[in-house]
Amino acid sequence: MAEIHDVVHKILIVDDEKLIRLTFSAKLKNAGYVPVAVGSVEEAVNVIKESRSDLRAVITDIMMDGMDGFVFRDIIRGYDPTIPIFFMTALDPEEGSGFLKKILEDPVSYYLPKFVNQTVLINRIKNVVASRRIALFIERQMEEQKLSISLAATVQHSMLSPRTASDENHFYTTLWKPKEMVSGDIYEVFPLGDGQTMYILGDIQGHGTSAGIAMTAIQAYFKLFSSHGVQGMRFHSPHETANNLHRFFRKHLANITYMTALVAVHFYKEGVVKWISCGAPDLGVVDGGENLAVNPEGKGALPIGLFEDTVYTLDDVVTTRLSPAAVCYAFTDGMLDLSKDESGMHVTGETLVRKTFAEMVSAARPDVCVGGIVSAPQKIMSVLENYGYVHSSDDVSIILFGCVVDCPGVYGRTVPLDPDSIAEEVENLDRWCAQSGWDADLSSRIQLVAEEALMNVHDHGLDAMERPGAVATLRLKRTRDIAELTIWECSLPAPSLQVAAGDSDTAFEIKNRDFSARGRGRLIIRDICRAISRNRYVNLNETTYFVPLARKDENTK
């Protein structure tokens, strides 16, 4: 707080009358200020440029030779939108000149009679300058807090399970969207072995920092037990997991909050999911384009950590049989609170949310080798936004999971975004193309496009904190005379379609320098591809590279 009480430094005086400059300078100097008096706007602008950090206020005449004082104010605001400006004038505000109204159009502009009493002048300036310094101090403190919260949000995100993953048997994909910077939502994925995977989706009650701290504590709890292995975690049944979480909450977080949660174990080789809802929306299952009735008995349990004597039992667990094409989904309450207006009167509601899930999952599910299904959570949010549900009063999280079904002629894989994994993936693409009977030259061009695209995301689309857990999903297939390579990943928005497709050579060269990787960058991608299409859904980029089966030079012969 000492910074608030520092001696105020410079005050700029701008007037074309020398006597006024001398008079005001003397008054300010006697009060302990450092006056800087100039006779023209040009001189004033130079002072502002050179001493902006030291200036505490500007005193200027309204009527000056060559420039109106309000035009001068516009110039000042281009350099500093918050510095107080005192307009001194001999005009009488009662005479209807309108200057007083113009002064008040700016929130930090003030009226000052030209022949004001020295005591009144000094007190007026002192109060305004002190108020501004306090406001700036608070603003700096808030900015520091914002940076701290931003770091906490990055740490939260880095501790989550990877956004999506898949193997030859099953897949999952997620969306994690904090309302503000930190989130009270959490999802975790635990491979249990023997054809089983556990999914946990939780919503810690409350908002902001307290919910974020509790969420981070839960993340640490999961990491601790997962480090002991499957047996040490005792994650054998959804209700046992819920009891473990409940004990942790009651011991460490009971005075802070509680958590609604859904815990599910997917037995993907057996075609069964066992799940328990602890105050959370029920698990959804989409099959054949429709939501299945998965909880006819209306089973459910109390939120985790709410009451000390809560015990979750096997009777609280729902067992649902799944077909190979079924997709399971879970979401937090934030999905039900999306609204068309800021007051939250027109919300989505469960019927619309589940209908949207059914439609979007059914549209993506034919891509059974992972592919388009990984973008379903983001596309669901985009559809609801298109319906007008753009206001969020809570964090939103989604998780989808299901089985991967063999899809002949289509390659699908999720790969970590690190150089070694990318290099390995390029080799996998080459082997798959060879096994599929694709031309070796076509395979080489596809490898170049994949390597350059993925490395550009790694090098330029992610910061150091994002890279360790970042993944991308690839799908490769042939359509007539085109090989279509689609990549889904969460990074900075891609360059515009015009630049990416190379419609403007000059613009493309600029972007090529900005986004180059390994010396070749996006220029080689443009040369190889017939076209490139890009879409962005929430935070997910969907980019398709259309690689002709024959080289461009062969097509032009």
JSON list of N, CA, C and O in Angstrom, two decimals, residues 72 77 98 160 164 169 172 177 183 211-212 222 235 351 357 361 381 385 400 443 451 514 534 546 551:
[
{"chain": "A", "resi": 72, "resn": "PHE", "atom": "N", "xyz": [-7.82, 17.95, -28.20]},
{"chain": "A", "resi": 72, "resn": "PHE", "atom": "CA", "xyz": [-6.59, 17.60, -27.49]},
{"chain": "A", "resi": 72, "resn": "PHE", "atom": "C", "xyz": [-6.85, 16.45, -26.52]},
{"chain": "A", "resi": 72, "resn": "PHE", "atom": "O", "xyz": [-6.01, 15.56, -26.36]},
{"chain": "A", "resi": 77, "resn": "ARG", "atom": "N", "xyz": [-6.25, 10.71, -24.77]},
{"chain": "A", "resi": 77, "resn": "ARG", "atom": "CA", "xyz": [-6.86, 9.41, -24.51]},
{"chain": "A", "resi": 77, "resn": "ARG", "atom": "C", "xyz": [-6.25, 8.31, -25.37]},
{"chain": "A", "resi": 77, "resn": "ARG", "atom": "O", "xyz": [-6.31, 7.13, -25.03]},
{"chain": "A", "resi": 98, "resn": "GLY", "atom": "N", "xyz": [-22.34, 25.11, -23.32]},
{"chain": "A", "resi": 98, "resn": "GLY", "atom": "CA", "xyz": [-22.33, 23.66, -23.53]},
{"chain": "A", "resi": 98, "resn": "GLY", "atom": "C", "xyz": [-21.02, 23.00, -23.21]},
{"chain": "A", "resi": 98, "resn": "GLY", "atom": "O", "xyz": [-20.89, 21.78, -23.30]},
{"chain": "A", "resi": 160, "resn": "LEU", "atom": "N", "xyz": [-5.74, -32.70, -15.65]},
{"chain": "A", "resi": 160, "resn": "LEU", "atom": "CA", "xyz": [-6.83, -33.54, -16.14]},
{"chain": "A", "resi": 160, "resn": "LEU", "atom": "C", "xyz": [-6.28, -34.68, -17.00]},
{"chain": "A", "resi": 160, "resn": "LEU", "atom": "O", "xyz": [-5.18, -34.61, -17.54]},
{"chain": "A", "resi": 164, "resn": "THR", "atom": "N", "xyz": [-8.83, -36.65, -25.10]},
{"chain": "A", "resi": 164, "resn": "THR", "atom": "CA", "xyz": [-9.43, -37.80, -25.79]},
{"chain": "A", "resi": 164, "resn": "THR", "atom": "C", "xyz": [-8.38, -38.88, -25.91]},
{"chain": "A", "resi": 164, "resn": "THR", "atom": "O", "xyz": [-7.17, -38.62, -25.87]},
{"chain": "A", "resi": 169, "resn": "ASN", "atom": "N", "xyz": [-9.95, -51.01, -29.16]},
{"chain": "A", "resi": 169, "resn": "ASN", "atom": "CA", "xyz": [-11.19, -51.49, -28.55]},
{"chain": "A", "resi": 169, "resn": "ASN", "atom": "C", "xyz": [-12.18, -50.40, -28.16]},
{"chain": "A", "resi": 169, "resn": "ASN", "atom": "O", "xyz": [-13.38, -50.55, -28.35]},
{"chain": "A", "resi": 172, "resn": "TYR", "atom": "N", "xyz": [-12.70, -42.55, -25.67]},
{"chain": "A", "resi": 172, "resn": "TYR", "atom": "CA", "xyz": [-13.46, -41.54, -24.94]},
{"chain": "A", "resi": 172, "resn": "TYR", "atom": "C", "xyz": [-13.06, -40.17, -25.47]},
{"chain": "A", "resi": 172, "resn": "TYR", "atom": "O", "xyz": [-11.98, -40.00, -26.04]},
{"chain": "A", "resi": 177, "resn": "LYS", "atom": "N", "xyz": [-15.12, -26.91, -19.95]},
{"chain": "A", "resi": 177, "resn": "LYS", "atom": "CA", "xyz": [-15.31, -25.49, -20.28]},
{"chain": "A", "resi": 177, "resn": "LYS", "atom": "C", "xyz": [-15.65, -24.71, -19.01]},
{"chain": "A", "resi": 177, "resn": "LYS", "atom": "O", "xyz": [-16.81, -24.65, -18.59]},
{"chain": "A", "resi": 183, "resn": "SER", "atom": "N", "xyz": [-12.22, -23.77, -12.63]},
{"chain": "A", "resi": 183, "resn": "SER", "atom": "CA", "xyz": [-13.44, -24.56, -12.73]},
{"chain": "A", "resi": 183, "resn": "SER", "atom": "C", "xyz": [-13.63, -25.43, -11.50]},
{"chain": "A", "resi": 183, "resn": "SER", "atom": "O", "xyz": [-12.66, -25.87, -10.88]},
{"chain": "A", "resi": 211, "resn": "ALA", "atom": "N", "xyz": [-14.24, -23.19, -5.38]},
{"chain": "A", "resi": 211, "resn": "ALA", "atom": "CA", "xyz": [-14.53, -24.43, -6.12]},
{"chain": "A", "resi": 211, "resn": "ALA", "atom": "C", "xyz": [-13.29, -24.92, -6.84]},
{"chain": "A", "resi": 211, "resn": "ALA", "atom": "O", "xyz": [-13.03, -26.13, -6.90]},
{"chain": "A", "resi": 212, "resn": "GLY", "atom": "N", "xyz": [-12.48, -23.98, -7.38]},
{"chain": "A", "resi": 212, "resn": "GLY", "atom": "CA", "xyz": [-11.26, -24.38, -8.08]},
{"chain": "A", "resi": 212, "resn": "GLY", "atom": "C", "xyz": [-10.25, -25.04, -7.15]},
{"chain": "A", "resi": 212, "resn": "GLY", "atom": "O", "xyz": [-9.60, -26.01, -7.51]},
{"chain": "A", "resi": 222, "resn": "PHE", "atom": "N", "xyz": [-6.81, -38.08, -6.67]},
{"chain": "A", "resi": 222, "resn": "PHE", "atom": "CA", "xyz": [-6.82, -39.10, -7.71]},
{"chain": "A", "resi": 222, "resn": "PHE", "atom": "C", "xyz": [-5.40, -39.48, -8.13]},
{"chain": "A", "resi": 222, "resn": "PHE", "atom": "O", "xyz": [-5.09, -40.66, -8.33]},
{"chain": "A", "resi": 235, "resn": "PHE", "atom": "N", "xyz": [-10.47, -49.30, -6.95]},
{"chain": "A", "resi": 235, "resn": "PHE", "atom": "CA", "xyz": [-11.50, -48.89, -7.90]},
{"chain": "A", "resi": 235, "resn": "PHE", "atom": "C", "xyz": [-12.04, -50.14, -8.61]},
{"chain": "A", "resi": 235, "resn": "PHE", "atom": "O", "xyz": [-11.68, -50.44, -9.74]},
{"chain": "A", "resi": 351, "resn": "THR", "atom": "N", "xyz": [-34.58, -32.03, -21.56]},
{"chain": "A", "resi": 351, "resn": "THR", "atom": "CA", "xyz": [-35.13, -32.62, -22.78]},
{"chain": "A", "resi": 351, "resn": "THR", "atom": "C", "xyz": [-34.35, -32.17, -24.01]},
{"chain": "A", "resi": 351, "resn": "THR", "atom": "O", "xyz": [-33.95, -32.98, -24.85]},
{"chain": "A", "resi": 357, "resn": "PHE", "atom": "N", "xyz": [-27.78, -34.30, -27.74]},
{"chain": "A", "resi": 357, "resn": "PHE", "atom": "CA", "xyz": [-26.78, -35.38, -27.64]},
{"chain": "A", "resi": 357, "resn": "PHE", "atom": "C", "xyz": [-27.12, -36.50, -28.61]},
{"chain": "A", "resi": 357, "resn": "PHE", "atom": "O", "xyz": [-26.24, -36.99, -29.34]},
{"chain": "A", "resi": 361, "resn": "VAL", "atom": "N", "xyz": [-24.52, -37.25, -31.62]},
{"chain": "A", "resi": 361, "resn": "VAL", "atom": "CA", "xyz": [-23.80, -38.53, -31.52]},
{"chain": "A", "resi": 361, "resn": "VAL", "atom": "C", "xyz": [-24.17, -39.45, -32.67]},
{"chain": "A", "resi": 361, "resn": "VAL", "atom": "O", "xyz": [-23.31, -40.11, -33.26]},
{"chain": "A", "resi": 381, "resn": "MET", "atom": "N", "xyz": [-22.07, -28.35, -28.08]},
{"chain": "A", "resi": 381, "resn": "MET", "atom": "CA", "xyz": [-22.08, -27.00, -27.53]},
{"chain": "A", "resi": 381, "resn": "MET", "atom": "C", "xyz": [-22.33, -25.97, -28.63]},
{"chain": "A", "resi": 381, "resn": "MET", "atom": "O", "xyz": [-23.06, -24.99, -28.44]},
{"chain": "A", "resi": 385, "resn": "GLU", "atom": "N", "xyz": [-25.36, -23.24, -28.93]},
{"chain": "A", "resi": 385, "resn": "GLU", "atom": "CA", "xyz": [-25.08, -21.82, -29.13]},
{"chain": "A", "resi": 385, "resn": "GLU", "atom": "C", "xyz": [-25.82, -21.27, -30.34]},
{"chain": "A", "resi": 385, "resn": "GLU", "atom": "O", "xyz": [-26.33, -20.15, -30.31]},
{"chain": "A", "resi": 400, "resn": "LEU", "atom": "N", "xyz": [-17.84, -38.48, -23.38]},
{"chain": "A", "resi": 400, "resn": "LEU", "atom": "CA", "xyz": [-18.46, -39.53, -24.19]},
{"chain": "A", "resi": 400, "resn": "LEU", "atom": "C", "xyz": [-17.50, -40.72, -24.24]},
{"chain": "A", "resi": 400, "resn": "LEU", "atom": "O", "xyz": [-16.28, -40.54, -24.32]},
{"chain": "A", "resi": 443, "resn": "SER", "atom": "N", "xyz": [1.52, -42.08, -50.30]},
{"chain": "A", "resi": 443, "resn": "SER", "atom": "CA", "xyz": [1.80, -42.28, -48.88]},
{"chain": "A", "resi": 443, "resn": "SER", "atom": "C", "xyz": [2.84, -41.28, -48.39]},
{"chain": "A", "resi": 443, "resn": "SER", "atom": "O", "xyz": [2.69, -40.70, -47.29]},
{"chain": "A", "resi": 451, "resn": "GLU", "atom": "N", "xyz": [2.99, -34.80, -40.81]},
{"chain": "A", "resi": 451, "resn": "GLU", "atom": "CA", "xyz": [4.10, -34.38, -39.96]},
{"chain": "A", "resi": 451, "resn": "GLU", "atom": "C", "xyz": [4.14, -32.86, -39.82]},
{"chain": "A", "resi": 451, "resn": "GLU", "atom": "O", "xyz": [4.30, -32.33, -38.71]},
{"chain": "A", "resi": 514, "resn": "ASP", "atom": "N", "xyz": [5.51, -17.18, -39.92]},
{"chain": "A", "resi": 514, "resn": "ASP", "atom": "CA", "xyz": [5.00, -17.23, -38.53]},
{"chain": "A", "resi": 514, "resn": "ASP", "atom": "C", "xyz": [4.80, -18.66, -38.06]},
{"chain": "A", "resi": 514, "resn": "ASP", "atom": "O", "xyz": [4.99, -18.97, -36.89]},
{"chain": "A", "resi": 534, "resn": "ARG", "atom": "N", "xyz": [-11.26, -25.82, -42.94]},
{"chain": "A", "resi": 534, "resn": "ARG", "atom": "CA", "xyz": [-11.08, -25.66, -41.50]},
{"chain": "A", "resi": 534, "resn": "ARG", "atom": "C", "xyz": [-12.40, -25.28, -40.85]},
{"chain": "A", "resi": 534, "resn": "ARG", "atom": "O", "xyz": [-13.14, -24.44, -41.37]},
{"chain": "A", "resi": 546, "resn": "PHE", "atom": "N", "xyz": [-6.97, -32.20, -48.30]},
{"chain": "A", "resi": 546, "resn": "PHE", "atom": "CA", "xyz": [-7.38, -33.01, -49.46]},
{"chain": "A", "resi": 546, "resn": "PHE", "atom": "C", "xyz": [-6.16, -33.23, -50.35]},
{"chain": "A", "resi": 546, "resn": "PHE", "atom": "O", "xyz": [-5.70, -32.32, -51.05]},
{"chain": "A", "resi": 551, "resn": "ARG", "atom": "N", "xyz": [0.21, -36.56, -58.19]},
{"chain": "A", "resi": 551, "resn": "ARG", "atom": "CA", "xyz": [0.84, -35.27, -57.95]},
{"chain": "A", "resi": 551, "resn": "ARG", "atom": "C", "xyz": [0.20, -34.19, -58.82]},
{"chain": "A", "resi": 551, "resn": "ARG", "atom": "O", "xyz": [-0.35, -34.47, -59.89]}
]
